[in-house]
Short mmCIF file of C-alpha atoms in Angstrom, two decimals:
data_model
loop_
_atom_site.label_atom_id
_atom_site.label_comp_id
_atom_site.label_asym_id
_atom_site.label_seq_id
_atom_site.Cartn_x
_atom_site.Cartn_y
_atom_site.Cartn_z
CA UNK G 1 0.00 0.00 0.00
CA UNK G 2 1.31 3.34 -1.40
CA UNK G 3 1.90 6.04 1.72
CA UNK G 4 1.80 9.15 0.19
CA UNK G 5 -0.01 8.46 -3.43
CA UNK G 6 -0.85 11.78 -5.90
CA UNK G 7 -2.75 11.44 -8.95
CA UNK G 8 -1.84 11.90 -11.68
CA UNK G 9 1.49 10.87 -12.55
CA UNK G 10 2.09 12.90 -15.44
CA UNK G 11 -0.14 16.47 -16.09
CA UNK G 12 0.46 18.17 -19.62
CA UNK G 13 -1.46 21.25 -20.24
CA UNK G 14 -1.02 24.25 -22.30
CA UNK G 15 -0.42 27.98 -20.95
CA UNK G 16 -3.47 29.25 -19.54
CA UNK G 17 -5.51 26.16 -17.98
CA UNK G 18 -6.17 25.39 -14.65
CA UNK G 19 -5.83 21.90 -12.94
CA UNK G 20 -5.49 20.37 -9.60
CA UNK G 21 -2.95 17.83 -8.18
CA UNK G 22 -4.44 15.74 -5.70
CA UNK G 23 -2.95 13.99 -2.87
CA UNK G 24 -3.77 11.27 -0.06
CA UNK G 25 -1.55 10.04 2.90
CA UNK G 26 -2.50 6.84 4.53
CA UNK G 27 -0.26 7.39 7.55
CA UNK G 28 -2.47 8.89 9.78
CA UNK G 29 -0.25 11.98 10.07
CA UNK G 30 -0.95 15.56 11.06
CA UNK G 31 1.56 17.50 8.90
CA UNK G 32 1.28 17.68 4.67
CA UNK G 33 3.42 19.57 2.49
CA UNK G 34 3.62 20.82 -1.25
CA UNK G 35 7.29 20.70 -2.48
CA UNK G 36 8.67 22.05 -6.74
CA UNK G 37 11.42 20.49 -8.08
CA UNK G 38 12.55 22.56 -10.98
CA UNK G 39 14.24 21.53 -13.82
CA UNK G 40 17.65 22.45 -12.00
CA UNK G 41 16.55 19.66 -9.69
CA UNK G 42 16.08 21.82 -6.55
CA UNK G 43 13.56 20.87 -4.30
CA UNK G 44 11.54 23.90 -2.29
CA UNK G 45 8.96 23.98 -0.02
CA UNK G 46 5.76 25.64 -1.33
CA UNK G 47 3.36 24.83 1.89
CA UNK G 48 2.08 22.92 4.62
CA UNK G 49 -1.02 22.16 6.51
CA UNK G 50 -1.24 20.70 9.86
CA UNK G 51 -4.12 19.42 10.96
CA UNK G 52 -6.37 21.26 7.48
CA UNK G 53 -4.62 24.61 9.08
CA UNK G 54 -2.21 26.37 6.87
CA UNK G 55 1.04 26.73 8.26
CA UNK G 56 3.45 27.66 5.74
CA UNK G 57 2.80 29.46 2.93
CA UNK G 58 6.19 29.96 1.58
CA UNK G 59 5.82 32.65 -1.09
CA UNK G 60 4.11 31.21 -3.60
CA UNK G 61 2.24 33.19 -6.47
CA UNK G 62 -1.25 33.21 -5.52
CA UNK G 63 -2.16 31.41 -8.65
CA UNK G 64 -1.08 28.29 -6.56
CA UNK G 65 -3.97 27.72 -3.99
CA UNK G 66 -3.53 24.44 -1.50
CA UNK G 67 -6.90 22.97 -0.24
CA UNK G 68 -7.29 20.58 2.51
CA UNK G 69 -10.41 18.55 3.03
CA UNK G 70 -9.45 16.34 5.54
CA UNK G 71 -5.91 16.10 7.54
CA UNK G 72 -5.32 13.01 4.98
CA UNK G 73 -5.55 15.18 1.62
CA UNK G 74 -3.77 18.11 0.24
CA UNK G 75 -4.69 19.19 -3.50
CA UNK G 76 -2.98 21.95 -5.18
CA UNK G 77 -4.91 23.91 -7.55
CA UNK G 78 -2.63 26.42 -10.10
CA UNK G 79 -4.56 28.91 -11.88
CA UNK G 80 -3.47 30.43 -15.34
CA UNK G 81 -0.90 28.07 -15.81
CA UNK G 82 2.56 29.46 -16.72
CA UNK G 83 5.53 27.88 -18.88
CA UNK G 84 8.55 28.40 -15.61
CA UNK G 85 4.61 26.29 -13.59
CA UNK G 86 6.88 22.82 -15.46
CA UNK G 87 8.44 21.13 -12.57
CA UNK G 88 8.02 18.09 -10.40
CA UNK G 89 5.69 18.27 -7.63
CA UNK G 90 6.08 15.88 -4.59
CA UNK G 91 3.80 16.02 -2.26
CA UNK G 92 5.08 14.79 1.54
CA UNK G 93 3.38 14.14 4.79
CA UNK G 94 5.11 13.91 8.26
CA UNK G 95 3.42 12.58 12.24
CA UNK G 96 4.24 17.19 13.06
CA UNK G 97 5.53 19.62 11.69
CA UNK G 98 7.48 20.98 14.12
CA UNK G 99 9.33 17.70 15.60
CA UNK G 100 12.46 17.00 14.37
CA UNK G 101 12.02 13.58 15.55
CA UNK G 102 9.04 13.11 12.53
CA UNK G 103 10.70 12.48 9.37
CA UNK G 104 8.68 13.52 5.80
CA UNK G 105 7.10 10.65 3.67
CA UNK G 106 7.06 11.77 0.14
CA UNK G 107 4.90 10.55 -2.88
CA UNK G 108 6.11 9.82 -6.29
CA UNK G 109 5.93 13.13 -7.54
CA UNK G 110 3.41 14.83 -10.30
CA UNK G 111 5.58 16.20 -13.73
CA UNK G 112 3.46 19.16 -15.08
CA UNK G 113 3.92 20.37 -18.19
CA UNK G 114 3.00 23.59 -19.21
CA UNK G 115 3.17 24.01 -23.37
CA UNK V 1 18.49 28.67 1.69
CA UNK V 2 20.65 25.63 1.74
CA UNK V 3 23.28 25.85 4.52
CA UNK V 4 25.19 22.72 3.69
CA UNK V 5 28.22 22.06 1.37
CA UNK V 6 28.05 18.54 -0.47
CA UNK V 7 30.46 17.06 -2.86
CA UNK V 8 28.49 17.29 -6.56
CA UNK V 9 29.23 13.62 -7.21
CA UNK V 10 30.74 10.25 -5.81
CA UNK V 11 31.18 6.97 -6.98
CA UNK V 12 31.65 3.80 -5.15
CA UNK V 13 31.79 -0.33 -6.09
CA UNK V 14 29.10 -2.50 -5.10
CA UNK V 15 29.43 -3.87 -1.54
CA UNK V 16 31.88 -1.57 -0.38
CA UNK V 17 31.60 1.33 2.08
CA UNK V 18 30.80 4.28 1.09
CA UNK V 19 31.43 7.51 3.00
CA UNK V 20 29.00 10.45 1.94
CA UNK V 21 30.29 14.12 3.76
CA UNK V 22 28.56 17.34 4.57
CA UNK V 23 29.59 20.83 5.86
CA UNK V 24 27.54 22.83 7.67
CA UNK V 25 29.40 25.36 9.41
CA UNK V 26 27.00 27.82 10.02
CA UNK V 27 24.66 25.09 12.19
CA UNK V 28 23.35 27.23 14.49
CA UNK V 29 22.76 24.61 18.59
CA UNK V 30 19.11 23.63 17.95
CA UNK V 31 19.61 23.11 14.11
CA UNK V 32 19.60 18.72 13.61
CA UNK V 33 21.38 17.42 10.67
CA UNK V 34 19.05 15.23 8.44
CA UNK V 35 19.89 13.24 5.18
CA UNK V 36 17.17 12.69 2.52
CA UNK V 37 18.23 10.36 -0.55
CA UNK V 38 16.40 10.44 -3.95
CA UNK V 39 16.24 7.65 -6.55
CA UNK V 40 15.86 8.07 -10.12
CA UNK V 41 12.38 9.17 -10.70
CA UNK V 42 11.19 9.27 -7.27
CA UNK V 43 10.49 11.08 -4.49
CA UNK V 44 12.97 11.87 -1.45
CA UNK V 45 13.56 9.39 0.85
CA UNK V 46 14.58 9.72 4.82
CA UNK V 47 17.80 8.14 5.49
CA UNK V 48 18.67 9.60 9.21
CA UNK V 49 19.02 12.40 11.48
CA UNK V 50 20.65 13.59 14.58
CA UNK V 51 21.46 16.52 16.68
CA UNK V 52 24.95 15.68 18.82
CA UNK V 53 25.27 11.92 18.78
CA UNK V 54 26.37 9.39 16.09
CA UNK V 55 23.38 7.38 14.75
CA UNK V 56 22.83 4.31 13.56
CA UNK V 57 19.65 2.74 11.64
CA UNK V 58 19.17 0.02 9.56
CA UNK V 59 19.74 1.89 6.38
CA UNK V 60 23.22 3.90 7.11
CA UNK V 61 25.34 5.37 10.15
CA UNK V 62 25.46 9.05 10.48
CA UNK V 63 28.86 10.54 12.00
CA UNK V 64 28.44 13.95 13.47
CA UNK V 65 31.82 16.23 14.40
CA UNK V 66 32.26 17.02 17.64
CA UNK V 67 31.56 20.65 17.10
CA UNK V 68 28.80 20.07 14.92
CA UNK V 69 29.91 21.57 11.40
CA UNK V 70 30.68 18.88 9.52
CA UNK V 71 28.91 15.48 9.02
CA UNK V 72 29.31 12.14 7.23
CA UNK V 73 26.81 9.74 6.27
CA UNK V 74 28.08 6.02 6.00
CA UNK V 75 26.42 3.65 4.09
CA UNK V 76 28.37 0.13 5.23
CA UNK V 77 27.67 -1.61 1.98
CA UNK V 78 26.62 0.32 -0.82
CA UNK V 79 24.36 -1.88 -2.79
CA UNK V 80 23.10 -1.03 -7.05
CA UNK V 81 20.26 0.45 -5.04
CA UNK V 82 21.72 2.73 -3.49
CA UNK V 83 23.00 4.94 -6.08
CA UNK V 84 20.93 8.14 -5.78
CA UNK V 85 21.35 11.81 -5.15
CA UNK V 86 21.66 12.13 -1.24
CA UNK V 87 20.79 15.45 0.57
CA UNK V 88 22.48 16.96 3.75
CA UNK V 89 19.64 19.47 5.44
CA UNK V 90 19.66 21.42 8.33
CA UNK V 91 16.19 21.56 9.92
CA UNK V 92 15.48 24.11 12.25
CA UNK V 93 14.52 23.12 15.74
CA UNK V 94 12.70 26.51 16.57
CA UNK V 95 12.17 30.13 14.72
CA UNK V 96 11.17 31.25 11.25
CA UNK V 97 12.09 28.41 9.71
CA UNK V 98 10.69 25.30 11.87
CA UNK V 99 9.18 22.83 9.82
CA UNK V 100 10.90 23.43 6.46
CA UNK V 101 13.45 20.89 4.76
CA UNK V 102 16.15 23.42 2.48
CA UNK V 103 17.31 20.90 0.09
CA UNK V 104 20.61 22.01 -1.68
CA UNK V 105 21.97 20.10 -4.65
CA UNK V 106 22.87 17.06 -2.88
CA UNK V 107 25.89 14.26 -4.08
CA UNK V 108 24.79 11.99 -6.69
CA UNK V 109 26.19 8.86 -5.82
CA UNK V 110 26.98 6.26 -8.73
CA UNK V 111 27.50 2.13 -7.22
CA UNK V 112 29.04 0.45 -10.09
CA UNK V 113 28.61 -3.45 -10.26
#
């Protein structure tokens, strides 16, 4: 059984649309996170929700807009998609945020492509 | 963002050890030293962490200097699946930053047969 699944795999769109990413963790954990990896390969933190709360909100255009249902989903819904929106997105859950001692559990990752 | 120094690559042979180091000598006291690895077309995946104290799991060994600004990760025998790209992050204990992983480039490591 998959942890941390997102759906879909793969996401090619052209400039303009909008689409979701969804994501479910199985874990039972508190803490989920949005994380872009560019095409440079470097992985940043976009947000987090603990417990359907945001808690980080790392300056992201508003055109990205997290939504959390239930403390086991996190979707991310990009408006007006944008060419430099192409990336990898990995979605990760963790038992809190703020332990050290609670290690992240990251899905498979989403590729978006923006023509 | 990224407050470690990595090696870009490293290269080891199947079943030997493999010694993986990290700088960090900014680390502020409450900062713990974590290691993330990432396989080809996947997402990251937690290796170890600590604060003070070598570590040891049942994936690798994690060596921490005694004044905290440099690291090693040891994997004992590096096996095909093991090569990867393998991340050094300092997560913050406390502050601004609490709660966020900083990944940096990370050493690719290649296991040859």
């Amino acid at each position: 059984d998959t942890a941390v699944s997102q759906t879909p795999k793969y996401l090619v769109t052209q400039m303009g649309n909008d689409k979701s990413i969804k994501c479910e963790q199985n874990l039972g954990h508190d803490t989920m996170y949005w994380y872009k990896q560019d095409s440079k390969k470097f992985l940043k933190i976009m947000f987090s929700y603990n417990n359907k709360e945001l808690i980080i909100n790392e300056t992201v255009p508003n055109r990205f807009s997290p939504k959390s249902p239930d403390k086991a989903h996190l979707n991310l819904h990009i408006n007006s998609l944008e060419l430099g929106d192409s990336a990898v997105y990995f979605c990760a859950s963790s038992q809190r945020w703020d332990d050290n001692n609670s290690p992240l559990h990251f899905g498979n990752g989403t590729r978006l492509t923006v023509t | 963002d990224a407050k470690t120094t990595q090696p870009n690559s490293m290269e080891s042979n199947e079943e030997e050890p493999v010694h993986l180091p990290c700088n960090h000598s900014t680390i502020s006291g409450t900062d713990y030293i974590h290691w993330y690895r990432q396989l080809p077309s996947q997402g990251p995946e937690y290796v170890i962490h600590g604060l003070t104290s070598n570590v040891n799991n049942r994936m690798a060994s994690l060596a921490i200097a005694e004044d905290r600004k440099s690291s090693t990760l040891i994997l004992h025998r590096a096996t095909l699946r093991d090569a990867a790209v393998y991340y050094c992050i300092l997560r913050a204990d406390r502050g601004s930053t609490l709660g966020r992983l900083y990944f940096g480039r990370g050493t690719q490591l290649t296991v040859w047969p």
